[in-house]
JSON list of C-alpha atoms in Angstrom, two decimals:
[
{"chain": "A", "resi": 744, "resn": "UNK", "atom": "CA", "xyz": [-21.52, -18.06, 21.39]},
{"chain": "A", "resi": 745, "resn": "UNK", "atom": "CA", "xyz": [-21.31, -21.52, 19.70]},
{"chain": "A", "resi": 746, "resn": "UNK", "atom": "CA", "xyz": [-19.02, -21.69, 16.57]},
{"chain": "A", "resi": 747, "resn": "UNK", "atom": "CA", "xyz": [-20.02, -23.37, 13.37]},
{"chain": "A", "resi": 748, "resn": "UNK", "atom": "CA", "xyz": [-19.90, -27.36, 13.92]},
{"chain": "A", "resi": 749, "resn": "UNK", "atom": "CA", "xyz": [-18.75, -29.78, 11.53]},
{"chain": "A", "resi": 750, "resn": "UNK", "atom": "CA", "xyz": [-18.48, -33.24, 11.14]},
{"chain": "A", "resi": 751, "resn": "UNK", "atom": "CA", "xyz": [-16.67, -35.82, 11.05]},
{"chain": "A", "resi": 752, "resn": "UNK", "atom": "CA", "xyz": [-12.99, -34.30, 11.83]},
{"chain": "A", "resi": 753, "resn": "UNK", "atom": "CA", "xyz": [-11.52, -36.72, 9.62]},
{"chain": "A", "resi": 754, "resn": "UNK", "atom": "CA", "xyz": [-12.66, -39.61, 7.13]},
{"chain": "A", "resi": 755, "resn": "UNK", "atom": "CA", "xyz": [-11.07, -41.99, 4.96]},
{"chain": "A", "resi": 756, "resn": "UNK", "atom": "CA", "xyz": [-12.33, -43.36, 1.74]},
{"chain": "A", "resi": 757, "resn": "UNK", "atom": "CA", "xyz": [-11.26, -45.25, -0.97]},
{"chain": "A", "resi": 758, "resn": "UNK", "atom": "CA", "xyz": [-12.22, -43.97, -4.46]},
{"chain": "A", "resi": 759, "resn": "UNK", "atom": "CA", "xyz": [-15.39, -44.35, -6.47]},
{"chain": "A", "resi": 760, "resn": "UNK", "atom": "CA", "xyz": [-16.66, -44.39, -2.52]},
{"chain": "A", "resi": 761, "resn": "UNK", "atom": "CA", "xyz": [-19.61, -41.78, -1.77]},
{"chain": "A", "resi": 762, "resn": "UNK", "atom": "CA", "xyz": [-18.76, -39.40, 1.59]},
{"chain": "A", "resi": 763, "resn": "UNK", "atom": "CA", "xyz": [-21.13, -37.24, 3.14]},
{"chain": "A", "resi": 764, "resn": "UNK", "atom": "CA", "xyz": [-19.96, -33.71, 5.50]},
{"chain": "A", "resi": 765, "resn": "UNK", "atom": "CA", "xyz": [-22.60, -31.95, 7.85]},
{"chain": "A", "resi": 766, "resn": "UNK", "atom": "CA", "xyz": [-22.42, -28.19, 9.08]},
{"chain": "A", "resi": 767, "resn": "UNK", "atom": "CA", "xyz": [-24.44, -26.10, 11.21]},
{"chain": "A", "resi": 768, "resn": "UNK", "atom": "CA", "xyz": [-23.67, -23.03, 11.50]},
{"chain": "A", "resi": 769, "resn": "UNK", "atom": "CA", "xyz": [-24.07, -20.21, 14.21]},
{"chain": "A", "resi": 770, "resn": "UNK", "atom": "CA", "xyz": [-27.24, -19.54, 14.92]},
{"chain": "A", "resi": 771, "resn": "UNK", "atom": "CA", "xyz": [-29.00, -16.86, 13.20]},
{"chain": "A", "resi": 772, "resn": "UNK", "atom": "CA", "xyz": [-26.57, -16.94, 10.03]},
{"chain": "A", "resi": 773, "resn": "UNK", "atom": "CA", "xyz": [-28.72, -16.84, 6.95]},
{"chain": "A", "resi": 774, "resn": "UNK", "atom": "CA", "xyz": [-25.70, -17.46, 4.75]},
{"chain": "A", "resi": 775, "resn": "UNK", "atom": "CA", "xyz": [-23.87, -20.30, 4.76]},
{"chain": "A", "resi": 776, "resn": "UNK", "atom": "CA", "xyz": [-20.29, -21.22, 2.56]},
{"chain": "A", "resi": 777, "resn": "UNK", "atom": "CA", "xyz": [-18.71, -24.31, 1.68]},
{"chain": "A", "resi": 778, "resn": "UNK", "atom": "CA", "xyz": [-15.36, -24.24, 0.94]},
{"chain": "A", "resi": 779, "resn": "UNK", "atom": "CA", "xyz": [-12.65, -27.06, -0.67]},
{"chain": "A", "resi": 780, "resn": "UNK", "atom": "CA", "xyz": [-8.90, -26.51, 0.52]},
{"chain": "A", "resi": 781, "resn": "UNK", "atom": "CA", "xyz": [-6.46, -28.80, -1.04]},
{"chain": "A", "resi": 782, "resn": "UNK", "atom": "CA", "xyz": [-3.38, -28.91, 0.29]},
{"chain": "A", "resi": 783, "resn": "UNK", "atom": "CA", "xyz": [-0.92, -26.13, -0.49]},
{"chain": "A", "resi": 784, "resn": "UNK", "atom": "CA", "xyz": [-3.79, -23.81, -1.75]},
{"chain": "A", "resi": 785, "resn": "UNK", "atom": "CA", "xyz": [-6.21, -21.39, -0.32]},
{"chain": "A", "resi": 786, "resn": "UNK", "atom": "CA", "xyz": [-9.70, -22.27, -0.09]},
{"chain": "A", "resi": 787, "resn": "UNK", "atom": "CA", "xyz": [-11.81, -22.17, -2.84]},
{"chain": "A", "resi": 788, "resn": "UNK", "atom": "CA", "xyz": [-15.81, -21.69, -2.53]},
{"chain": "A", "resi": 789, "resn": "UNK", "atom": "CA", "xyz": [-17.94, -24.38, -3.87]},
{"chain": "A", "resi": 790, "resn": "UNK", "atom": "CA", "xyz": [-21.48, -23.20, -2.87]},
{"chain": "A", "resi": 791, "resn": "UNK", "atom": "CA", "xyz": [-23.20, -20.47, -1.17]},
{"chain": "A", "resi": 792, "resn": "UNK", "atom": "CA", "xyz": [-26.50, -20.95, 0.24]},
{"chain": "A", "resi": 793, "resn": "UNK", "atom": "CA", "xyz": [-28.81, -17.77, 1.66]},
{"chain": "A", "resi": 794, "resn": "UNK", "atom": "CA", "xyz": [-31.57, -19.49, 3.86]},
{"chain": "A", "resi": 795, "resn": "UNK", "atom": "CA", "xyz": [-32.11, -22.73, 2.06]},
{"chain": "A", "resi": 796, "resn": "UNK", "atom": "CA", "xyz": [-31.27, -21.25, -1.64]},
{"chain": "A", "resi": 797, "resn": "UNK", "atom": "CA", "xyz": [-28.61, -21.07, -3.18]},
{"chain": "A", "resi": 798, "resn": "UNK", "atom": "CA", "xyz": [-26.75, -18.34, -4.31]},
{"chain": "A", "resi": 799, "resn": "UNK", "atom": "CA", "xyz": [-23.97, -19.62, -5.80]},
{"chain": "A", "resi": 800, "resn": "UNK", "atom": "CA", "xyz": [-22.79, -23.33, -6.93]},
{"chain": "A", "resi": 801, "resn": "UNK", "atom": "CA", "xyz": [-20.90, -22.01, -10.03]},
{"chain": "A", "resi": 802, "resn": "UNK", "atom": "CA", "xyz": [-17.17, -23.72, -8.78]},
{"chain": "A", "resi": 803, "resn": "UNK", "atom": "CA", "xyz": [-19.46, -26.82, -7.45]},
{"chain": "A", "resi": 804, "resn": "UNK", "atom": "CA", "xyz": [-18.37, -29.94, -9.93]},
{"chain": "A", "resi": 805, "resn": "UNK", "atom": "CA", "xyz": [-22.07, -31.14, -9.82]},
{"chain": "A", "resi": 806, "resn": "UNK", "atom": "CA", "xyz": [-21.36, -34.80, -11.58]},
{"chain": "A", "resi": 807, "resn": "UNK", "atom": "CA", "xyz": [-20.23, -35.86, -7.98]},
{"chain": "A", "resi": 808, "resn": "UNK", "atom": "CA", "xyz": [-20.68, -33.09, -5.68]},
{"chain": "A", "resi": 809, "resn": "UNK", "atom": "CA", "xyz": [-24.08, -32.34, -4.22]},
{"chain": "A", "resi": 810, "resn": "UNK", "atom": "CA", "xyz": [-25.09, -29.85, -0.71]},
{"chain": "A", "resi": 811, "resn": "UNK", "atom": "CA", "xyz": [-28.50, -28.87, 0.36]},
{"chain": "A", "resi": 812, "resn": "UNK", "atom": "CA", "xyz": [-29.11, -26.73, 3.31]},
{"chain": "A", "resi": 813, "resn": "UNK", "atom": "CA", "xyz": [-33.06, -28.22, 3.82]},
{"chain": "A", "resi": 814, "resn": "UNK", "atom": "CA", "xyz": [-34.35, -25.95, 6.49]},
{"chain": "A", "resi": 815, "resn": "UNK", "atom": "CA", "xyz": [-32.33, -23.00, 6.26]},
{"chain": "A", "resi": 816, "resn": "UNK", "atom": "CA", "xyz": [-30.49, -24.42, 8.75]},
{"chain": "A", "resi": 817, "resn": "UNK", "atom": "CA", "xyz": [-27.68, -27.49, 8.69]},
{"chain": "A", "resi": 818, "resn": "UNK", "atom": "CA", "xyz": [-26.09, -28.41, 5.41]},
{"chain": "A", "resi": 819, "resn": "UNK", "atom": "CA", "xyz": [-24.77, -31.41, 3.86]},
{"chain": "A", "resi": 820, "resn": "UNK", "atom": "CA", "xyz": [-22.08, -31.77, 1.31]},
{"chain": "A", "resi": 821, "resn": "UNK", "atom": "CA", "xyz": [-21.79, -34.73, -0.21]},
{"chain": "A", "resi": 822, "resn": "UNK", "atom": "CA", "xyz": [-19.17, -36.62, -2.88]},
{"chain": "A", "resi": 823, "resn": "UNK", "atom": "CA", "xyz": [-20.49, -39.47, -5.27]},
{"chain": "A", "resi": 824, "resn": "UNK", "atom": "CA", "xyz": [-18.15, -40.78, -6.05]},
{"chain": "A", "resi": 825, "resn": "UNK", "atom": "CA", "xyz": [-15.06, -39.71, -5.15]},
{"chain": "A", "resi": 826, "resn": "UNK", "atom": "CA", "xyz": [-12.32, -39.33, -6.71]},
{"chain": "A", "resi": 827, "resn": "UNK", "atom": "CA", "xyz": [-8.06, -39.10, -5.30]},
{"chain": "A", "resi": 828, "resn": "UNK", "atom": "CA", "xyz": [-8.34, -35.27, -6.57]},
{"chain": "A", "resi": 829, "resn": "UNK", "atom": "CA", "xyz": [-11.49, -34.77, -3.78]},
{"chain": "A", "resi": 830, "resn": "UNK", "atom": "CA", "xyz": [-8.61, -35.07, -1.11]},
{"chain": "A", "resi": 831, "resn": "UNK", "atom": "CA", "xyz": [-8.63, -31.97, 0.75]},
{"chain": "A", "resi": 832, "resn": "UNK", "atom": "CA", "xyz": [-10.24, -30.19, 3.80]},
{"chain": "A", "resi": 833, "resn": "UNK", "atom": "CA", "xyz": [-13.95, -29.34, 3.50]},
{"chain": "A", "resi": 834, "resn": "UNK", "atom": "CA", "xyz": [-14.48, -26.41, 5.60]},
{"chain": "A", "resi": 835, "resn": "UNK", "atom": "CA", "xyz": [-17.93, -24.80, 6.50]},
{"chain": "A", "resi": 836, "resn": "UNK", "atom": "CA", "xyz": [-18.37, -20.87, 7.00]},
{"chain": "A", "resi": 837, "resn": "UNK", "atom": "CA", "xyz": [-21.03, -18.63, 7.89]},
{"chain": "A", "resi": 838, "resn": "UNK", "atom": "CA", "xyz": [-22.23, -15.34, 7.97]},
{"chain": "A", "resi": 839, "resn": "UNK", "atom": "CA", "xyz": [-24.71, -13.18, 9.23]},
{"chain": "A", "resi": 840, "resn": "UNK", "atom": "CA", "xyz": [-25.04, -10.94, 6.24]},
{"chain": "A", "resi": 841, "resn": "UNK", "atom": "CA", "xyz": [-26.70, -11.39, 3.02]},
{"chain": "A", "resi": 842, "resn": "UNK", "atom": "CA", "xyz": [-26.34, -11.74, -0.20]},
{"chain": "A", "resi": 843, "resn": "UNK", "atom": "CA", "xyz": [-25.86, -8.25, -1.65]},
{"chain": "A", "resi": 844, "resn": "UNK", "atom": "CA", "xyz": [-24.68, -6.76, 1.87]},
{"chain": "A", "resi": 845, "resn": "UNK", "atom": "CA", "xyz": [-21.31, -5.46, 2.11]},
{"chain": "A", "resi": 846, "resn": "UNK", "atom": "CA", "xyz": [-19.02, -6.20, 5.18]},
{"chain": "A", "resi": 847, "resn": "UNK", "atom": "CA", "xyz": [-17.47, -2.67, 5.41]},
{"chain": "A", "resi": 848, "resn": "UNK", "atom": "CA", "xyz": [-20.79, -1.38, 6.97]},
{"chain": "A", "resi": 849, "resn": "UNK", "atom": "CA", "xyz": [-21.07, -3.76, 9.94]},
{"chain": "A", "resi": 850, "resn": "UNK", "atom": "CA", "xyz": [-18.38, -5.06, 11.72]},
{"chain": "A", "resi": 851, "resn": "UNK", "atom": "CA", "xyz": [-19.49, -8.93, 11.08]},
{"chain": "A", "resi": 852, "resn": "UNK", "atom": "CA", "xyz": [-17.27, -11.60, 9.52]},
{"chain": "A", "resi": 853, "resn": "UNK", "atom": "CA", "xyz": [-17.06, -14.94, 8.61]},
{"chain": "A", "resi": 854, "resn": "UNK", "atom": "CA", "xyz": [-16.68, -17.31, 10.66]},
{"chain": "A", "resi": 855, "resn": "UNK", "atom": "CA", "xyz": [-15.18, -20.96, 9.60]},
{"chain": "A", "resi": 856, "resn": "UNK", "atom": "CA", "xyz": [-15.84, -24.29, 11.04]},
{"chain": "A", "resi": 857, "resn": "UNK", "atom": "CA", "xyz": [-12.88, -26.88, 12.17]},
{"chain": "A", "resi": 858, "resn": "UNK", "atom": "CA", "xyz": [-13.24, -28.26, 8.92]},
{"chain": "A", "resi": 859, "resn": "UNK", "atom": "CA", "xyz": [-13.60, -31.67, 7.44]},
{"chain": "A", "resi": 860, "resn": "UNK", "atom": "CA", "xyz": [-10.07, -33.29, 6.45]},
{"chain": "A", "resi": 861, "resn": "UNK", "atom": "CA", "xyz": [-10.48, -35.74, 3.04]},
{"chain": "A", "resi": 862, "resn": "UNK", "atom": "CA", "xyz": [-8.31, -38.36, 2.23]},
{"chain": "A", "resi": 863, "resn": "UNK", "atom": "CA", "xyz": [-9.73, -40.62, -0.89]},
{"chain": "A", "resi": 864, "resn": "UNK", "atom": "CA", "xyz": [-7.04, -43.73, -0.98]},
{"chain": "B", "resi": 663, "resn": "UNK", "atom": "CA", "xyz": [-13.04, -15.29, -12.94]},
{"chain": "B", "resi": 664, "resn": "UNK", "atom": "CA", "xyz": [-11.48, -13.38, -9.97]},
{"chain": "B", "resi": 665, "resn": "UNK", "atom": "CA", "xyz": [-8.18, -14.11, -9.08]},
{"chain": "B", "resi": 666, "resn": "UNK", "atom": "CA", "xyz": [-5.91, -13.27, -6.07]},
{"chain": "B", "resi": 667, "resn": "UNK", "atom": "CA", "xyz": [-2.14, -14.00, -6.10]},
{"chain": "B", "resi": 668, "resn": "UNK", "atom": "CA", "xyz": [0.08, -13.78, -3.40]},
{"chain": "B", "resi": 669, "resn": "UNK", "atom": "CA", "xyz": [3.92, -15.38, -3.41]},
{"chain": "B", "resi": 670, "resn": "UNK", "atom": "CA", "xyz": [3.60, -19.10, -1.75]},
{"chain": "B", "resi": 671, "resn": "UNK", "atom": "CA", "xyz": [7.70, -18.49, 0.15]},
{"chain": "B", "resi": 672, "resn": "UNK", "atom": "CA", "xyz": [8.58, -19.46, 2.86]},
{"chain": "B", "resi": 673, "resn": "UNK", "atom": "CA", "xyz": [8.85, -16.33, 3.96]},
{"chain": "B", "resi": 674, "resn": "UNK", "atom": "CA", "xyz": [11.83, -16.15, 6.57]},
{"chain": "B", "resi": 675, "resn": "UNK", "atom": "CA", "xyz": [11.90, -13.27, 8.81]},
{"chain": "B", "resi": 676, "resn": "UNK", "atom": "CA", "xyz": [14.17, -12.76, 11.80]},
{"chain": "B", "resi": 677, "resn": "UNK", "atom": "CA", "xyz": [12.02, -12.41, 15.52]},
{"chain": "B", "resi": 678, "resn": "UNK", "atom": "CA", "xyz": [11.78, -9.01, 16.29]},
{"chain": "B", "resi": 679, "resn": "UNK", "atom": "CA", "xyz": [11.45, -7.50, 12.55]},
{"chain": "B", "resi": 680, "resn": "UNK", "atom": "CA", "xyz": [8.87, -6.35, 10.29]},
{"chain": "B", "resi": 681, "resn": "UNK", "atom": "CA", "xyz": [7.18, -8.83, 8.11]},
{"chain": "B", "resi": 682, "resn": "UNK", "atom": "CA", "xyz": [6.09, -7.37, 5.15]},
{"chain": "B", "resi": 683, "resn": "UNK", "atom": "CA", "xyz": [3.24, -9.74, 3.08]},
{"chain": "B", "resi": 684, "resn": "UNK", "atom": "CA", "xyz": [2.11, -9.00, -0.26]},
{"chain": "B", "resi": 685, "resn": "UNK", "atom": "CA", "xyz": [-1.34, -9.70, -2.52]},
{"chain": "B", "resi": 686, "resn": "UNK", "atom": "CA", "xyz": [-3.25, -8.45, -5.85]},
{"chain": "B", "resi": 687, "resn": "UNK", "atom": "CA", "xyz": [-6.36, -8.86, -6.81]},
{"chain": "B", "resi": 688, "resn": "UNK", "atom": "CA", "xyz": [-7.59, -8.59, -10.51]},
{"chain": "B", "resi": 689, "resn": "UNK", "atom": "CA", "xyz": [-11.29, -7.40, -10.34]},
{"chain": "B", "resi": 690, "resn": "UNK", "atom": "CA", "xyz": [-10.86, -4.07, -10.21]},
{"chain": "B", "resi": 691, "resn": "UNK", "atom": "CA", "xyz": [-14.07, -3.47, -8.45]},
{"chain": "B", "resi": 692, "resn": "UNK", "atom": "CA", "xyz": [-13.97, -5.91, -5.24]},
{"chain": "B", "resi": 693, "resn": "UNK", "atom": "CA", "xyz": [-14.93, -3.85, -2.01]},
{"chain": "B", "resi": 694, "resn": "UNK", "atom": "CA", "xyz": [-14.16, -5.80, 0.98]},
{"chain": "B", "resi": 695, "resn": "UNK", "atom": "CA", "xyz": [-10.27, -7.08, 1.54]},
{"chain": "B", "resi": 696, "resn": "UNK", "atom": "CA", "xyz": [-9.55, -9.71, 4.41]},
{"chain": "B", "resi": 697, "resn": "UNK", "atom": "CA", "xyz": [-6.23, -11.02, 5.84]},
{"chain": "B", "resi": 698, "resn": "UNK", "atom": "CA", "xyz": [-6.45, -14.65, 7.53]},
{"chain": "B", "resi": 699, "resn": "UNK", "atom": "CA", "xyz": [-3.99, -16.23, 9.78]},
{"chain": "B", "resi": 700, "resn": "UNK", "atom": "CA", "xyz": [-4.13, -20.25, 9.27]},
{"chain": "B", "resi": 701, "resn": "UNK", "atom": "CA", "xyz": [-1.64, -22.62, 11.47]},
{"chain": "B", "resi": 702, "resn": "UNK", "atom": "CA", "xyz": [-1.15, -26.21, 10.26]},
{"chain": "B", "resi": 703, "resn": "UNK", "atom": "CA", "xyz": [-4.40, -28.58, 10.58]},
{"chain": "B", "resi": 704, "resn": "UNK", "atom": "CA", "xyz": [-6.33, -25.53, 11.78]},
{"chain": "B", "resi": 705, "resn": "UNK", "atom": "CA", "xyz": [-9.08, -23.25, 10.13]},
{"chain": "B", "resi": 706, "resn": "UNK", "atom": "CA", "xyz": [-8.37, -19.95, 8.46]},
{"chain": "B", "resi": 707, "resn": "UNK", "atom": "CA", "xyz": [-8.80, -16.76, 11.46]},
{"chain": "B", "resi": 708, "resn": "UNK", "atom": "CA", "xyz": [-9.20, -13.20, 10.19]},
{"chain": "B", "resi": 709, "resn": "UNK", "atom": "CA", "xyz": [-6.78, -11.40, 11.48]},
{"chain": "B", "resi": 710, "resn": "UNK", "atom": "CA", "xyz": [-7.17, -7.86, 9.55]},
{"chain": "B", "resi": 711, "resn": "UNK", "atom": "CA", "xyz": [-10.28, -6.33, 7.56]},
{"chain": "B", "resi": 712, "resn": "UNK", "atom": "CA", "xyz": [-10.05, -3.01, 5.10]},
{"chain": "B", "resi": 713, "resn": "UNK", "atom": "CA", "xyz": [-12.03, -1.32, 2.82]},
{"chain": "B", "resi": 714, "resn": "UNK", "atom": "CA", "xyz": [-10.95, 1.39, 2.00]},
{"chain": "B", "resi": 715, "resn": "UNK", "atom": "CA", "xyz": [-7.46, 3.46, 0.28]},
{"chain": "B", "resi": 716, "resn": "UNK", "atom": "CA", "xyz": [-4.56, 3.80, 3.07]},
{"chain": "B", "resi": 717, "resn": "UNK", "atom": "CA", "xyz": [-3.53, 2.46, 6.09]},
{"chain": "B", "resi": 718, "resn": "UNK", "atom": "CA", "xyz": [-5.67, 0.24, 8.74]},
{"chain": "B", "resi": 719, "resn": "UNK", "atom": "CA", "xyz": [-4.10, -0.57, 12.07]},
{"chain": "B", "resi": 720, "resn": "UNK", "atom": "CA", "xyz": [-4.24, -2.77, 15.01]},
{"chain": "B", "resi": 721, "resn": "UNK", "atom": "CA", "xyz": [-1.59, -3.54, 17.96]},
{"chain": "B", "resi": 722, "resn": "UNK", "atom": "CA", "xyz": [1.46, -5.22, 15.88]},
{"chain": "B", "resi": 723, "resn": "UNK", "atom": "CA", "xyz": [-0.48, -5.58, 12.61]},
{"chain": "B", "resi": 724, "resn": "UNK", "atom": "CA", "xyz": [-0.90, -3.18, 9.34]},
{"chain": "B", "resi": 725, "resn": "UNK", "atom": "CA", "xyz": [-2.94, -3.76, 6.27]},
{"chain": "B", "resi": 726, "resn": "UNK", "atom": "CA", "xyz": [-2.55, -1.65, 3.63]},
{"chain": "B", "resi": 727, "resn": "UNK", "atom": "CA", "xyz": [-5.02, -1.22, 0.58]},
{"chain": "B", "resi": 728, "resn": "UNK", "atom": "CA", "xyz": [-4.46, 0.43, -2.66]},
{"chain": "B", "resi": 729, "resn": "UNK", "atom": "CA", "xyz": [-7.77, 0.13, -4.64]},
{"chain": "B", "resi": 730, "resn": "UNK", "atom": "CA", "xyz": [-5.95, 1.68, -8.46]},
{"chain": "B", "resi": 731, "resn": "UNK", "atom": "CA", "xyz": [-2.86, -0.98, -8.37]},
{"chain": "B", "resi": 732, "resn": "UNK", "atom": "CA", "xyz": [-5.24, -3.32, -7.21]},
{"chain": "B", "resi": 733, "resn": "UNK", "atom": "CA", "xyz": [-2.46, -4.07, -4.30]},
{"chain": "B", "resi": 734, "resn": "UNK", "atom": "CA", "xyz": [-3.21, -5.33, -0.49]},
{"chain": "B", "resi": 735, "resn": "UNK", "atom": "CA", "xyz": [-0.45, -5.76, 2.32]},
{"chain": "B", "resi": 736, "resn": "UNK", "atom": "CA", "xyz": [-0.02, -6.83, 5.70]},
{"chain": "B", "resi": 737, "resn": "UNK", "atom": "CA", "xyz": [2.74, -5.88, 8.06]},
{"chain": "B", "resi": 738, "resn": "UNK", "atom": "CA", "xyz": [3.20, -7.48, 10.95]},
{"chain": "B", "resi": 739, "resn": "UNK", "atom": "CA", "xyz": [5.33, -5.52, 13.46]},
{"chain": "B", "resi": 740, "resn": "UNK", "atom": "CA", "xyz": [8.00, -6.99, 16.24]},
{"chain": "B", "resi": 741, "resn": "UNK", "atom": "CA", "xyz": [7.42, -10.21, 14.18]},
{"chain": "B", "resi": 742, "resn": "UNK", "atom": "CA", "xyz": [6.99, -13.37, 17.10]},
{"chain": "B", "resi": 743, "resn": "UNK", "atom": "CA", "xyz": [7.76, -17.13, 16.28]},
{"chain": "B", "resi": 744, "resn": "UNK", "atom": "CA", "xyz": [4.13, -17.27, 17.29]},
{"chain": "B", "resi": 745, "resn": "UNK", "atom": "CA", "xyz": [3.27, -15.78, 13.95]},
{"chain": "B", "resi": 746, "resn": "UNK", "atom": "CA", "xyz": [4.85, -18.35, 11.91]},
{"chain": "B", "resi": 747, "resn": "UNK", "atom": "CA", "xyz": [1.43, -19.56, 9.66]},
{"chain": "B", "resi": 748, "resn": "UNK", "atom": "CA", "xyz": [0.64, -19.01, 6.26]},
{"chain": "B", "resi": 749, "resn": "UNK", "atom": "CA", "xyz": [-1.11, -15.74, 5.39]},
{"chain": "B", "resi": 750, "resn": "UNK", "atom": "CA", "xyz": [-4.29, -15.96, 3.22]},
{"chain": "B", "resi": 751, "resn": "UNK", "atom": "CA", "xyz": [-5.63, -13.23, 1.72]},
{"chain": "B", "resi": 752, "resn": "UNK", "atom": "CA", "xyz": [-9.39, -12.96, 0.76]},
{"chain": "B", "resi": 753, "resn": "UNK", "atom": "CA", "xyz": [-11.44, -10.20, -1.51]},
{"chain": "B", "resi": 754, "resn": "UNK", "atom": "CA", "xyz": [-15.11, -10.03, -2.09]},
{"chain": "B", "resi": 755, "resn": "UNK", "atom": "CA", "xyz": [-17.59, -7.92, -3.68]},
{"chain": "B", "resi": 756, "resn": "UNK", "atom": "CA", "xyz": [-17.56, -7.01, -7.29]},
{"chain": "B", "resi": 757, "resn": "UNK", "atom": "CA", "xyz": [-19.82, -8.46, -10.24]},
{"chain": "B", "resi": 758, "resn": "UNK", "atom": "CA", "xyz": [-22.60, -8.69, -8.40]},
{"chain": "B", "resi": 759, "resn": "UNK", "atom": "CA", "xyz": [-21.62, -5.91, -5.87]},
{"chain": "B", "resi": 760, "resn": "UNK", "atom": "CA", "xyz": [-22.25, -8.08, -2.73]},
{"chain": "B", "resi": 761, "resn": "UNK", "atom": "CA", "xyz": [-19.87, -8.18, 0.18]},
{"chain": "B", "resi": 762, "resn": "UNK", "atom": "CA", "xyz": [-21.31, -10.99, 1.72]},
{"chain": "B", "resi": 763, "resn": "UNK", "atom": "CA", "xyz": [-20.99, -13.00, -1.36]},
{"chain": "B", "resi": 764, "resn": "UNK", "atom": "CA", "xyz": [-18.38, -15.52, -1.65]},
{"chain": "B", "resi": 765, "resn": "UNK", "atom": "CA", "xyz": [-14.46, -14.71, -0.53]},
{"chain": "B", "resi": 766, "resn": "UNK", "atom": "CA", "xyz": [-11.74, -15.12, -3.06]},
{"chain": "B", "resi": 767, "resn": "UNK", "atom": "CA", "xyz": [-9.17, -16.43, -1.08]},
{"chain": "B", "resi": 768, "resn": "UNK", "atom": "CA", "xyz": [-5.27, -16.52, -2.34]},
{"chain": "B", "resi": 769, "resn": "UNK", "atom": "CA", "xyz": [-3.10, -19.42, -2.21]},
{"chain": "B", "resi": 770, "resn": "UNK", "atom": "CA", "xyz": [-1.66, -18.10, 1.04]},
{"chain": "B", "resi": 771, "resn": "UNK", "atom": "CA", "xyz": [2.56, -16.68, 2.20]},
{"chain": "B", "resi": 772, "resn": "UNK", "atom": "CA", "xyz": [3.59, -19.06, 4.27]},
{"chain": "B", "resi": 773, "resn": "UNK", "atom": "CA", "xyz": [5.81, -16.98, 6.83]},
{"chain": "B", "resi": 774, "resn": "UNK", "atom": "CA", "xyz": [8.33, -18.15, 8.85]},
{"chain": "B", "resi": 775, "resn": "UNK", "atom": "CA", "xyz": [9.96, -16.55, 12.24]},
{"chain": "B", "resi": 776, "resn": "UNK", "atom": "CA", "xyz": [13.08, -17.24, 13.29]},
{"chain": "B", "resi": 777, "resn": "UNK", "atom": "CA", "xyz": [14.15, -17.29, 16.62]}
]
């Protein structure tokens, strides 16, 4: 089974710079996460899309940060612009269940992409 | 606004011993409690799941939930220099009562073998 992608591995901006992060995640996964980890801290959720809505953007600074998840499918995440505090590993998750489901009755999980490692100069 | 706390360390533990790794969690009504393994420059893996009071096991790891002192913890048993990572640990479910709503995650033990 293919794992979520996500690209690029790395990228290097300079601030006030826009940047742009793609994820698509396993196939079949209705819900999709995107998550900020800054060094030294555990990830924090940013937005949660079911399909292409979303659930939850309530952590998402929306003066810079945008994501849209089109077709239900791949997602962008993008910065505009960025700032040195946007530093920090952008990591893509899915999941098969949704919204209002509760992991305790299924075995499923969440499953994280290789991430997307920040660094605004 | 949920919050999970867990004790940054290092946590140094001797090969061969018991780690012992700690969390709390403040919204009393969470339902689902994850513990994720992450190495340096790699992604967070779940390691351990629980949902319930008491004692969940599996080979060298324990996670332990206690759902009235709001309390999670992982053991890890016959502790390897392979298990040197930091230790996140995630909760979900409560306001809205949906587990496959957004984790919580912890700022994560970083542990420590030694040889």
């Amino acid at each position: 089974e293919a794992g979520v992608a996500q690209s690029p591995r790395y990228k290097i901006i300079e601030k006030r710079q826009s940047v742009a992060f793609w994820c698509n995640p396993i196939s079949g996964h209705a819900t999709l996460y995107w998550y900020q980890q800054i060094l030294g801290q555990g990830p924090k959720l940013l937005i949660q899309f079911q399909n292409n809505g979303v659930v939850d953007d309530s952590q998402l600074p929306k003066d810079r940060f945008s994501a849209e998840r089109l077709k239900g499918v791949d997602s962008t995440l993008k910065i505009q612009p960025a700032k040195l505090e946007d530093s920090a590993v952008y990591l893509c998750a899915s999941s098969p269940l949704l919204s209002g489901e509760v992991y305790g009755a299924t075995n499923e999980k969440l499953f994280f992409g290789s991430g997307t490692q920040l660094s605004v100069l | 606004q949920k919050e999970v706390e867990q004790n940054s360390g290092p946590l140094s533990v001797p090969e061969g011993a018991i780690a012992s790794l700690n969390c709390t969690y403040s919204d009393r009504v969470s339902q689902s409690f994850f513990w994720y393994r992450q190495y340096s420059g790699k992604s967070p893996e779940l390691i351990m799941s629980i949902y319930s009071n008491g004692d969940k096991e599996d080979g060298r790891f324990t996670a332990q939930l206690n759902k009235a002192s709001q309390y999670v913890s992982l053991l890890i048993r016959d502790s390897q220099p392979s298990d040197s990572a930091t230790y996140l640990c995630a909760v979900t479910g409560g306001y809205s009562g949906g587990g496959a709503d957004g984790l919580t995650f912890g700022k994560g033990t970083h542990l420590i073998i030694q040889p």
